[in-house]
Short mmCIF file of C-alpha atoms and ligand atoms in Angstrom, two decimals:
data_model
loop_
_atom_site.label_atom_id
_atom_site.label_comp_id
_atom_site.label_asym_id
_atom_site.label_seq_id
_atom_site.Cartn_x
_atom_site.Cartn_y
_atom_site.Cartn_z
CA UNK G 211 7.06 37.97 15.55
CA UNK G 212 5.49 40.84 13.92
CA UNK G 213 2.32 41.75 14.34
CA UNK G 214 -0.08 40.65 11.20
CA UNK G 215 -2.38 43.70 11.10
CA UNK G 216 1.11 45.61 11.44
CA UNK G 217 2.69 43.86 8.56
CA UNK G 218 -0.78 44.21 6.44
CA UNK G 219 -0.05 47.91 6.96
CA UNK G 220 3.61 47.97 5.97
CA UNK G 221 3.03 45.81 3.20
CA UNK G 222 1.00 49.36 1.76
CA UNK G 223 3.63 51.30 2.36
CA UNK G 224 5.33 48.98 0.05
CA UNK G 225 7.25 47.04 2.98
CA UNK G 226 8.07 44.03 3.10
CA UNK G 227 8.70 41.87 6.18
CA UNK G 228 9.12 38.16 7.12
CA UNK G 229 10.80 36.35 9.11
CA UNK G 230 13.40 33.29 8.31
CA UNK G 231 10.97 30.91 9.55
CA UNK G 232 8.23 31.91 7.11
CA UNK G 233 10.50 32.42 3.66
CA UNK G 234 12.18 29.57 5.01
CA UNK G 235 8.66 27.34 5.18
CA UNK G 236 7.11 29.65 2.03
CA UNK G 237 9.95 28.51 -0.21
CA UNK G 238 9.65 24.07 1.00
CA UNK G 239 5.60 24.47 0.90
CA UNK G 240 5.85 25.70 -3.06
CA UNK G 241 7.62 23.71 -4.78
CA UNK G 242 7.38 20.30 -3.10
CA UNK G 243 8.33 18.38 -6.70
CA UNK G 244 6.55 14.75 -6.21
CA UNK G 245 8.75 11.62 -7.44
CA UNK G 246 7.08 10.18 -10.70
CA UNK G 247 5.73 6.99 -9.77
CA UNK G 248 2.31 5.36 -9.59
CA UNK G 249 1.32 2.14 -8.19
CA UNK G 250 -2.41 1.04 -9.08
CA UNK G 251 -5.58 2.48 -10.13
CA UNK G 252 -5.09 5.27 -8.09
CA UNK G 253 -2.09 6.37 -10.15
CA UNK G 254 -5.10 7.50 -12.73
CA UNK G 255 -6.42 10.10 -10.84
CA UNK G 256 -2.85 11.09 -9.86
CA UNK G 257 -2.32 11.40 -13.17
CA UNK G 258 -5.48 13.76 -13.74
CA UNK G 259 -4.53 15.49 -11.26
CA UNK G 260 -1.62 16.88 -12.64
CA UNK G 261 -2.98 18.06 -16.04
CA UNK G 262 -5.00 21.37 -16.89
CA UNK G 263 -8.50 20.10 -15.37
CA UNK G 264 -7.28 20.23 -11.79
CA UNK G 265 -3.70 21.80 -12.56
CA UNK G 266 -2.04 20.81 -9.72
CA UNK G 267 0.97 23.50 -10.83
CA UNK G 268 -0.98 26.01 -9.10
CA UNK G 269 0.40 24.39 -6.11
CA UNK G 270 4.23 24.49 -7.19
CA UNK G 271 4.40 20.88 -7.36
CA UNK G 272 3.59 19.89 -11.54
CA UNK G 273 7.42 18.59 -11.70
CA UNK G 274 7.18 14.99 -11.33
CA UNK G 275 10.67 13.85 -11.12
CA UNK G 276 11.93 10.43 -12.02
CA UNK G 277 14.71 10.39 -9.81
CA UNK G 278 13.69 10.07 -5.98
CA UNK G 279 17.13 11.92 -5.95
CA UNK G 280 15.37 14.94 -7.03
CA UNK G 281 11.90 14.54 -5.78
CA UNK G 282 10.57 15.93 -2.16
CA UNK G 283 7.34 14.09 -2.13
CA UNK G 284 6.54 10.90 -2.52
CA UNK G 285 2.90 10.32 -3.60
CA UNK G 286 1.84 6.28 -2.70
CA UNK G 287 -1.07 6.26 -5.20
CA UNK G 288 -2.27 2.50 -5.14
CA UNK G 289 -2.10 -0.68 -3.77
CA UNK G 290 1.13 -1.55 -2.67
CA UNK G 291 2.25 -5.55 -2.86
CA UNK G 292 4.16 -6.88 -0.48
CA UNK G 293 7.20 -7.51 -3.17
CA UNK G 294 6.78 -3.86 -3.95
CA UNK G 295 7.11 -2.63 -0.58
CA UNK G 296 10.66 -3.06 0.19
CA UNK G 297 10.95 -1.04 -3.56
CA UNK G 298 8.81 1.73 -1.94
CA UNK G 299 10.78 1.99 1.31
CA UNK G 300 14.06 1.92 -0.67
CA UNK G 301 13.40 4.70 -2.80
CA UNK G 302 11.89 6.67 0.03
CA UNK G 303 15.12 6.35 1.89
CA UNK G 304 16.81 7.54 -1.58
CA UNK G 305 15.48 10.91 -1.26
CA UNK G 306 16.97 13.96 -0.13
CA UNK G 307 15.42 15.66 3.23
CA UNK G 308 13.25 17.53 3.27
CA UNK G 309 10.92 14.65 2.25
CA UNK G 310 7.17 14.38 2.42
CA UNK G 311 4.26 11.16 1.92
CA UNK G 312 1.02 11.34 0.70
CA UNK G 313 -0.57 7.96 1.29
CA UNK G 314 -3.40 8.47 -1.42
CA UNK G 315 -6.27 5.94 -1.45
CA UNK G 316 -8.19 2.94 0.67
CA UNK G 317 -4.78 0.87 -0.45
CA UNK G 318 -1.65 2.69 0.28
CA UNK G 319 -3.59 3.63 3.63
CA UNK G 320 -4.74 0.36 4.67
CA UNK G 321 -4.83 -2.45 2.09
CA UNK G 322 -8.00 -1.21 0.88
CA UNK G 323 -9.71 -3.75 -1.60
CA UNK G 324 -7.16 -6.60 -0.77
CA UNK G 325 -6.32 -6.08 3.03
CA UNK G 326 -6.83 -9.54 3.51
CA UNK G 327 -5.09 -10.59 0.64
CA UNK G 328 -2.09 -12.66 0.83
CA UNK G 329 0.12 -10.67 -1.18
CA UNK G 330 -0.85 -6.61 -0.11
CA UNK G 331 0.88 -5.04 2.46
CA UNK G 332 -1.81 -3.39 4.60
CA UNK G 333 -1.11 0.00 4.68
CA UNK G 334 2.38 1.68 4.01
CA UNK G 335 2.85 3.23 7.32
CA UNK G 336 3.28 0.19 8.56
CA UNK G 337 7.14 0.93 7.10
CA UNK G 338 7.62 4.42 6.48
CA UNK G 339 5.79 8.15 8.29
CA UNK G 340 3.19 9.04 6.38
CA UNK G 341 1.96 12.98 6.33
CA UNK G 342 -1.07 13.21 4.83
CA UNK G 343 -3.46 9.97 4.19
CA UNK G 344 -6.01 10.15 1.97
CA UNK G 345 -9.41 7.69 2.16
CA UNK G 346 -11.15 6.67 -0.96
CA UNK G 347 -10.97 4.07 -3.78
CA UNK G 348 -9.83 5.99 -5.35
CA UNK G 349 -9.89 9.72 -3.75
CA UNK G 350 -11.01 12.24 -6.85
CA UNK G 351 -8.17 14.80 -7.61
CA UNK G 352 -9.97 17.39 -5.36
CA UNK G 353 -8.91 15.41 -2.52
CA UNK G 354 -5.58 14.96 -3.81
CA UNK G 355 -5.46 18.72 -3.64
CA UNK G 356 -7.01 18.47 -0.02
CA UNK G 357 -4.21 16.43 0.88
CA UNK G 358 -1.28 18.79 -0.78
CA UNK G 359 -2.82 21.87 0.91
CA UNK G 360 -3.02 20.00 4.16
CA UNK G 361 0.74 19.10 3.69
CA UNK G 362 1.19 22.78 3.00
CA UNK G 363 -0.35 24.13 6.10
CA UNK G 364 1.70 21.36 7.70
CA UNK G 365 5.04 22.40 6.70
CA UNK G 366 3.97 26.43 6.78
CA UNK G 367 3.07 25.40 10.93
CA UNK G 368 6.67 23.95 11.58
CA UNK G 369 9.14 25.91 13.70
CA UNK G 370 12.63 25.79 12.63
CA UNK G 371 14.19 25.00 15.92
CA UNK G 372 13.18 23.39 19.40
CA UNK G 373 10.97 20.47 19.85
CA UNK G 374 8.69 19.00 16.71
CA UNK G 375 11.13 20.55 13.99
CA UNK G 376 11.25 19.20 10.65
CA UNK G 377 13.49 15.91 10.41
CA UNK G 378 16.36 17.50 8.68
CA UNK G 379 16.88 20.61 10.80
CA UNK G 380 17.25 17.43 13.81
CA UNK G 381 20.85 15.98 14.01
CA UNK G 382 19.57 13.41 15.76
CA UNK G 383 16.47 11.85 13.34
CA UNK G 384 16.32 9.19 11.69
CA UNK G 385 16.27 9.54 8.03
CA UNK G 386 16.35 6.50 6.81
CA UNK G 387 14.29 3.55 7.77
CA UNK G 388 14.90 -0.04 7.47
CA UNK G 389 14.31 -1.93 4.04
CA UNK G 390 11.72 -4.86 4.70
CA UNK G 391 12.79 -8.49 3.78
CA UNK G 392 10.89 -10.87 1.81
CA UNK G 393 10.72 -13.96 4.13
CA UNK G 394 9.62 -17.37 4.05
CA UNK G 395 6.00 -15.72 4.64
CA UNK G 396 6.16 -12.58 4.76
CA UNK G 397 8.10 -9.38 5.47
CA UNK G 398 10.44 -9.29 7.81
CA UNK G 399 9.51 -7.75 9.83
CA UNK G 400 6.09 -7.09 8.87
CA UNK G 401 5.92 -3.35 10.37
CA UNK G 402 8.57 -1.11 11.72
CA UNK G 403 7.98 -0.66 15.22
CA UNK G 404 9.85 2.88 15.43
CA UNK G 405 7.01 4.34 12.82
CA UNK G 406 4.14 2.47 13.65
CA UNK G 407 2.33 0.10 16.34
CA UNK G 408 -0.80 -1.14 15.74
CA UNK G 409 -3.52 1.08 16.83
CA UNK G 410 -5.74 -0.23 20.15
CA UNK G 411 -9.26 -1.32 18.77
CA UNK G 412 -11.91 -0.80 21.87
CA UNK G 413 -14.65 -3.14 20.84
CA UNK O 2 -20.04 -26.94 -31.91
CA UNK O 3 -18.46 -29.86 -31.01
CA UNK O 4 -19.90 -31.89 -27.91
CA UNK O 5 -17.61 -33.25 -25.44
CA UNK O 6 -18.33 -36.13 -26.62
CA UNK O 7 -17.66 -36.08 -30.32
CA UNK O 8 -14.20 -34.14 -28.85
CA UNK O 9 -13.63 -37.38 -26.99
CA UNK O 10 -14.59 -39.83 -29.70
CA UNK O 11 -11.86 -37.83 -32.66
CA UNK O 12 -9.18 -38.04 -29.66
CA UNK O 13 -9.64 -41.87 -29.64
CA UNK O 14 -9.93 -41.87 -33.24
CA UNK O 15 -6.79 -40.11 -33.43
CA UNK O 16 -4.86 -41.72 -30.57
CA UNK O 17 -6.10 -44.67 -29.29
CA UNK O 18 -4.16 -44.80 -25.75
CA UNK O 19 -4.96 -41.44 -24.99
CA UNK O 20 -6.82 -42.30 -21.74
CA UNK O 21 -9.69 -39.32 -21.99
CA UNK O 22 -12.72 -39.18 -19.67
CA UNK O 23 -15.94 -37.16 -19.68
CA UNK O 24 -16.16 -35.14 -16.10
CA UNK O 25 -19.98 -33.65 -16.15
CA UNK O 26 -21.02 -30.85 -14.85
CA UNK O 27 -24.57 -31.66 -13.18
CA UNK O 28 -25.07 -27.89 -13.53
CA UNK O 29 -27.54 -25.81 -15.65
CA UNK O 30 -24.90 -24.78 -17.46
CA UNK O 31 -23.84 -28.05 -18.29
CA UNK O 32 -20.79 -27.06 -19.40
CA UNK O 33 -18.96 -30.47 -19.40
CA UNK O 34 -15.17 -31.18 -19.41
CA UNK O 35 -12.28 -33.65 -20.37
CA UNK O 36 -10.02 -34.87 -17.81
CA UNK O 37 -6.82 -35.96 -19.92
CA UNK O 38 -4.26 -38.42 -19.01
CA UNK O 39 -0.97 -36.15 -17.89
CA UNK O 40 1.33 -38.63 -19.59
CA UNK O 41 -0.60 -38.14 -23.27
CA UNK O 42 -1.47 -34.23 -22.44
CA UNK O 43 0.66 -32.87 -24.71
CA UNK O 44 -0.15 -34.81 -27.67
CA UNK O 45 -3.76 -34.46 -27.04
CA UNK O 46 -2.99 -31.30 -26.36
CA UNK O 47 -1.15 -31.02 -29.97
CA UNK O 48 -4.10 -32.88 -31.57
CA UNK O 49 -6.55 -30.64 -30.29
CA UNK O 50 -4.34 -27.38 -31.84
CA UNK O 51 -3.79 -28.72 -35.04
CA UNK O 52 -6.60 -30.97 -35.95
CA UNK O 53 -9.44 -29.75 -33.98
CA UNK O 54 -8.01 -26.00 -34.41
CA UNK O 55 -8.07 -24.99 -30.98
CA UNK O 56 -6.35 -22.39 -31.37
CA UNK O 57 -6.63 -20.11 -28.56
CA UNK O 58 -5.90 -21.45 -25.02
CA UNK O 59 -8.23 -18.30 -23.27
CA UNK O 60 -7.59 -19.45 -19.94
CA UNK O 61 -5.82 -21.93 -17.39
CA UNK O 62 -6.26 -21.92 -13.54
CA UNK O 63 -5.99 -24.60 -10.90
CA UNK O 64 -8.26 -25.98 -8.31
CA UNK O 65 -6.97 -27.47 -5.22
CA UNK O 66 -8.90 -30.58 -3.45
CA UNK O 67 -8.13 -31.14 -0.25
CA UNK O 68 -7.79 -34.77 1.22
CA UNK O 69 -10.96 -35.33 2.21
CA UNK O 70 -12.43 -37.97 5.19
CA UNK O 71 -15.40 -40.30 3.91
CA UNK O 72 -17.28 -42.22 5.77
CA UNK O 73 -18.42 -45.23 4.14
CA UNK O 74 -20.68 -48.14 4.76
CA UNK O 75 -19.11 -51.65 4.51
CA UNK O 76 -20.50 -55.34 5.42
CA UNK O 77 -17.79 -57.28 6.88
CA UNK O 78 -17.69 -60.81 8.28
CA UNK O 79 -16.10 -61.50 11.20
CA UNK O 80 -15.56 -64.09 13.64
CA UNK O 81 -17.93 -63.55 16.90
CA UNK O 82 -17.66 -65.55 19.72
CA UNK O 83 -20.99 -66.50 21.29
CA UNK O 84 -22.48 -68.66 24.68
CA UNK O 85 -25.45 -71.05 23.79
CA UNK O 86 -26.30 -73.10 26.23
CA UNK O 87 -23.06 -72.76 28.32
CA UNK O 88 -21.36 -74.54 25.16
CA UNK O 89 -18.77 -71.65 23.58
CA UNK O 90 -19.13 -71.29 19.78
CA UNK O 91 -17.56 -68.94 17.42
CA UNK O 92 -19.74 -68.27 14.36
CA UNK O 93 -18.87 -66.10 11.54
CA UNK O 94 -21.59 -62.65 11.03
CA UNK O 95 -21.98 -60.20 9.17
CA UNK O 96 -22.56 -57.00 10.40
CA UNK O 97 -22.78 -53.49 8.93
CA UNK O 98 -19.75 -50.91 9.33
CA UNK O 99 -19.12 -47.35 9.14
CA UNK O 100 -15.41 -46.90 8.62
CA UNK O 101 -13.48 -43.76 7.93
CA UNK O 102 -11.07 -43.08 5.42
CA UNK O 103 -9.00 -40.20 3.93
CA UNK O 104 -9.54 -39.97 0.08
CA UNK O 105 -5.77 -38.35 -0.69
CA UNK O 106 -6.54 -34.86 -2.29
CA UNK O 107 -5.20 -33.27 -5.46
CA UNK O 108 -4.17 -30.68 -7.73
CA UNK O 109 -6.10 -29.57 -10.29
CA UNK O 110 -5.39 -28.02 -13.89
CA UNK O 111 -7.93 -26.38 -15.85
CA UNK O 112 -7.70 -25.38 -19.55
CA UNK O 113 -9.80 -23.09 -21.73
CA UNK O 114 -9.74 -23.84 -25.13
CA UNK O 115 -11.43 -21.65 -28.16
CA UNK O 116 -11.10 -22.22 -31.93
CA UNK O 117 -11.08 -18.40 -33.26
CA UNK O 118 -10.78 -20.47 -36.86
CA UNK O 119 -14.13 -22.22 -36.55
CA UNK O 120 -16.00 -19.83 -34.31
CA UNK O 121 -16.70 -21.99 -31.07
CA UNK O 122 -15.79 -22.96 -27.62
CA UNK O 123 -15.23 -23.31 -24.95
CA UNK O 124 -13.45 -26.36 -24.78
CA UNK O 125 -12.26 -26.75 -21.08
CA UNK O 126 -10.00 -30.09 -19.87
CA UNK O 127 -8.82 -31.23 -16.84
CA UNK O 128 -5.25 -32.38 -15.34
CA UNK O 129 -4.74 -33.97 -12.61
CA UNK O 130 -1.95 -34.45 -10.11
CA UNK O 131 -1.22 -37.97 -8.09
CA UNK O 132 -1.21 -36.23 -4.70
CA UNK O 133 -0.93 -32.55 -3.25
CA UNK O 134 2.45 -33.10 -1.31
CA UNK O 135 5.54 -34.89 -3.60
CA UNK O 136 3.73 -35.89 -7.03
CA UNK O 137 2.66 -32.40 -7.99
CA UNK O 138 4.19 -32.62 -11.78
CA UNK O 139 1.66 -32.25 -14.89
CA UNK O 140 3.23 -31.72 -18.27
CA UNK O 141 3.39 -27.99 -19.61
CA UNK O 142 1.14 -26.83 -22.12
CA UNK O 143 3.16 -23.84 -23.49
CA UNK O 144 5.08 -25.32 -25.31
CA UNK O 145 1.87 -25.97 -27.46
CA UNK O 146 -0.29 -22.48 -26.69
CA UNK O 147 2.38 -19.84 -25.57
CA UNK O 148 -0.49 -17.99 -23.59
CA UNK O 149 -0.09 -20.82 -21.14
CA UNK O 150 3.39 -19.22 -19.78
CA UNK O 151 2.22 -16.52 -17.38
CA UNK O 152 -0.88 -18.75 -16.35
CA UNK O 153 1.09 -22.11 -15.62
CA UNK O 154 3.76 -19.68 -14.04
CA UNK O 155 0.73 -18.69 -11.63
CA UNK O 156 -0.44 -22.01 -11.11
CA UNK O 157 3.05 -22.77 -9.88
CA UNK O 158 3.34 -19.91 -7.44
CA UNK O 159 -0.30 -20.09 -6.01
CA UNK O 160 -1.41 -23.86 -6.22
CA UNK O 161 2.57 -25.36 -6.28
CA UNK O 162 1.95 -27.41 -9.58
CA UNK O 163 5.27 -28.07 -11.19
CA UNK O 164 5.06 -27.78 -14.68
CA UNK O 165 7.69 -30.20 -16.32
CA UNK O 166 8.64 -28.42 -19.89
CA UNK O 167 8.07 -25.24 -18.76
CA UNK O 168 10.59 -22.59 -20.01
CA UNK O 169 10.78 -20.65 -17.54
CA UNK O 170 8.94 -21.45 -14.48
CA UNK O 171 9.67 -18.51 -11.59
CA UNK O 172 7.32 -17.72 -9.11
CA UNK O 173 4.91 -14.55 -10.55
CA UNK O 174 3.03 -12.59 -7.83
CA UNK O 175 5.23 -14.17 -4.88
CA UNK O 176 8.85 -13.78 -4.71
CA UNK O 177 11.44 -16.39 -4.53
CA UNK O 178 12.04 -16.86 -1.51
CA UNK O 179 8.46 -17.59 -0.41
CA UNK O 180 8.06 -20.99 0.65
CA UNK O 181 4.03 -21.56 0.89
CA UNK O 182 1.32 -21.70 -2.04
CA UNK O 183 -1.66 -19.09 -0.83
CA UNK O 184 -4.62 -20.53 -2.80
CA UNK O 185 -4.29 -23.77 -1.54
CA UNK O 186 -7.42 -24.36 1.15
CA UNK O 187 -4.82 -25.28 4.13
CA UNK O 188 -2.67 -22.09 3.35
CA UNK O 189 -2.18 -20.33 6.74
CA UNK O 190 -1.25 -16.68 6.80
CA UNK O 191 0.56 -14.74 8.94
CA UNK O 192 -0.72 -13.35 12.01
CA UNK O 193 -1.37 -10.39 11.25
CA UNK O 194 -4.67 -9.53 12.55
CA UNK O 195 -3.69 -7.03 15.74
CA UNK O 196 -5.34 -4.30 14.04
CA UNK O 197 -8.65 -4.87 12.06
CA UNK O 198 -10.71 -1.93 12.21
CA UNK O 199 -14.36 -3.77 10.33
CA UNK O 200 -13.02 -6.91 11.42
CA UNK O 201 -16.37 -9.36 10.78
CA UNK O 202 -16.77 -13.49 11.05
CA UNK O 203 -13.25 -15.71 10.70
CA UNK O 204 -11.41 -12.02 10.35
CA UNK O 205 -12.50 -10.92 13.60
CA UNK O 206 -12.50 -14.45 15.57
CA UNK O 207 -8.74 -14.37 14.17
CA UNK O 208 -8.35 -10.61 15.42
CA UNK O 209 -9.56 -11.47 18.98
CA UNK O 210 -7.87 -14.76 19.07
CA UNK O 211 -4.51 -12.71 18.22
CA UNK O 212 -5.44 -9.63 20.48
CA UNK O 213 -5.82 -12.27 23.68
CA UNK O 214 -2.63 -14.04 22.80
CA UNK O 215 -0.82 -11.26 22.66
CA UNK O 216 -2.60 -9.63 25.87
CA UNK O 217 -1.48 -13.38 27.49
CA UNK O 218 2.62 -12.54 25.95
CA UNK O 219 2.34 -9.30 27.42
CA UNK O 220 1.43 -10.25 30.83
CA UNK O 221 3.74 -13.38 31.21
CA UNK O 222 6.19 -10.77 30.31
CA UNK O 223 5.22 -7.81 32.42
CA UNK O 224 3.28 -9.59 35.66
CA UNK O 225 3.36 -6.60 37.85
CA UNK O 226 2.02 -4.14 35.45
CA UNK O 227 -0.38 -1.71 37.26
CA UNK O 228 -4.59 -1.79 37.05
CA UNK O 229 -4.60 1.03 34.61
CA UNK O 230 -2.92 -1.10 32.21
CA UNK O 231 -5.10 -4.22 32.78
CA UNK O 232 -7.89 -1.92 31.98
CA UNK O 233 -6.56 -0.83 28.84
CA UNK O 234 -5.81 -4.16 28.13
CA UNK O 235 -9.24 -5.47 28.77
CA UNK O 236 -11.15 -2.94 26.74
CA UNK O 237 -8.91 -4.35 23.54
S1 SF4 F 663 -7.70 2.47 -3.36
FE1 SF4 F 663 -9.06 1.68 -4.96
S2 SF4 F 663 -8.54 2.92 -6.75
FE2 SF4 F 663 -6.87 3.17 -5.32
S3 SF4 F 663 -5.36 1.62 -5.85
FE3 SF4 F 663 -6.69 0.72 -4.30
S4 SF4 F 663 -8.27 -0.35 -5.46
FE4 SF4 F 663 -7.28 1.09 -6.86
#
């Protein structure tokens, strides 16, 4: 590692140095493209979010693509049903690693609104990881931004090898998660026990 | 504005079989209602379109009514067998009874009718199933307002009225496969209440009757599990 101060100083003398690690993370942290889909209400302030007000291109990330083949990021902005879920999951496992969730909103977190509502799937970690969740119904676009730069610092902290190294650098992760059914009365299963158990509430 | 009454009265005029009744609404609002025969719906329903000039069909939902257990007061006579006098004598009496019985339950259609051609409405009628568990059918209205499709289509999926003449009648919010109707009253959901953070009332008396179930599972599976975890598992 080189020393910052040391670099600081170099970088005067018109020096540049970095290591892998950091061009390698500085390159994935700006331009993380998010797939172009929106789910509920939330969608809206997605939407904002992306045009000149907030300008979310200053982050590298304005290129919503339509193809999860092309995206890195997939923003859950609303509720999501439960006949929409095994859509969600399906196009998350569609897209290429590295790949990146924002769970935006009291829905896509929890169920929000409708948690006890027969047809919303309470929370979409239940199927797939989730990086960055976002409360608020819905969250304004400045926490949107929260959330990206969170995700940035996330990906800028990661360590290229060893333990706790991004999914696709590890042979042996698992990149694609199963596809829910719908059942007689509800998905099957209902959450995927290799991404999430159900927290312990101490009442 | 037409009453419900003078609605009623150009029905019979027009159709004479057409078996309409008044429901009232002992409400403020006193927004009264028609309950129509399901075998004459659609021509009443026709009638009302093109003579009345309903035109618009705003709204339809469905109400679900439970069978219900009344208890009732009846006199019956009976025979009663009596000792005067160390002579045995049966005399008939008549005594007072409270007896139970289930009134069978039903499905409920609800239509909301405006006329956008002679500026008033609502107009709202009523059909009604036989029962809530074979006899579900009630004629389709969209044939007659089109706006009915998506509405009946709901109906189907959440209250499990079959609507005979329907064009295309597909589950809406549910998918296919699902076999239960949520908004009826006995609809059970799944079990899904491990984790309620604000759990409050039936939420969180369904939330601890699911934690200690599955504390119960996890214990007949695991008996010799050490204290630490029977601490954990008693703070759930
Ligand atoms: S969290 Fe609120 S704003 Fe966002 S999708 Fe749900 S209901 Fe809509």
């Amino acid at each position: 590692m080189v020393d910052e101060g040391l670099k600081i100083e170099l970088g005067k003398q018109g020096v540049f140095v970095t290591t892998i690690e950091e061009l390698y993370n500085w390159g994935r942290r700006s331009s993380i493209w998010p797939m172009q889909f929106g789910l509920a209400c939330c969608a809206i302030e997605m939407i904002a979010t992306t045009m000149a007000r907030y300008d979310i291109a200053r982050f590298g990330a304005e290129v919503f693509r339509p193809s999860p083949r092309q995206a890195d990021m997939m923003i859950i902005s609303g509720t999501v049903t439960k006949r929409m879920a095994p859509q969600v999951v399906r196009l998350y496992n569609q897209m290429a690693e590295p790949k990146y969730v924002i769970a935006m909103g009291a829905c896509a977190i929890s169920g929000g609104p409708f948690k006890q509502g027969y047809n919303v799937l309470k929370g979409i970690d239940r199927y797939i990881p989730v990086d960055v969740h976002i409360p608020g119904c819905p969250p304004r676009p400045e926490a949107l931004l929260q959330a990206f730069m969170t995700l940035q610092k996330k990906i800028d902290g990661q360590h290229l090898t060893g333990e706790g190294r991004p999914r696709h650098l590890d042979a042996e992760a698992q990149g694609e998660f199963p596809v829910p059914v719908p059942g007689e009365h509800d998905l099957e299963p209902a959450s995927n026990p290799g991404v999430w158990t159900a927290p312990v509430v101490i009442r | 504005m037409m009453t419900v009454e003078e609605i009623k009265a150009a029905i019979e005029a027009a159709l004479p079989d057409a078996g309409v009744e008044i429901v009232c609404n002992p409400s403020v609002s006193g927004q009264h209602s028609l309950r129509l025969a399901p075998a004459q719906a659609v021509a009443v329903a026709k009638f009302l379109r093109d003579d009345l000039l309903f035109d618009y069909l705003s709204n339809v939902t469905g109400v679900d009514w439970p069978d219900k257990e009344v208890a009732e007061k009846v006199r019956v006579t009976r025979p009663v067998t009596k000792t005067v006098d160390g002579v045995e004598t049966t005399v008939e009496e008549t005594v007072e009874e409270t007896r139970k019985r289930v009134a069978p339950g039903c499905l409920e259609a609800v239509y909301h009718l405006y006329s956008v051609a002679q500026k008033q409405g609502p107009v709202v009628f009523r059909l009604k199933t036989v029962n809530r568990t074979d006899q579900v059918e009630l004629p389709s209205l969209t044939p007659i307002w089109r706006s009915a499709e998506f509405q009946e289509r709901e109906i189907f999926d959440l209250f499990g009225i079959v609507f005979t003449g329907h064009p295309d009648l597909r589950r809406l919010l549910m998918w296919d496969g699902f076999k239960d109707h949520p908004m009826r009253r006995d609809y059970v959901e799944p079990d899904d209440f491990e984790y309620e953070p604000t759990a409050h009332d039936q939420v969180l008396a369904r939330a601890l009757a699911h934690q200690a179930a599955s504390r119960t599972a996890q214990e007949a599976a695991a008996p010799a599990l050490g204290a630490g975890q029977e601490g954990t598992g008693a703070s759930q």
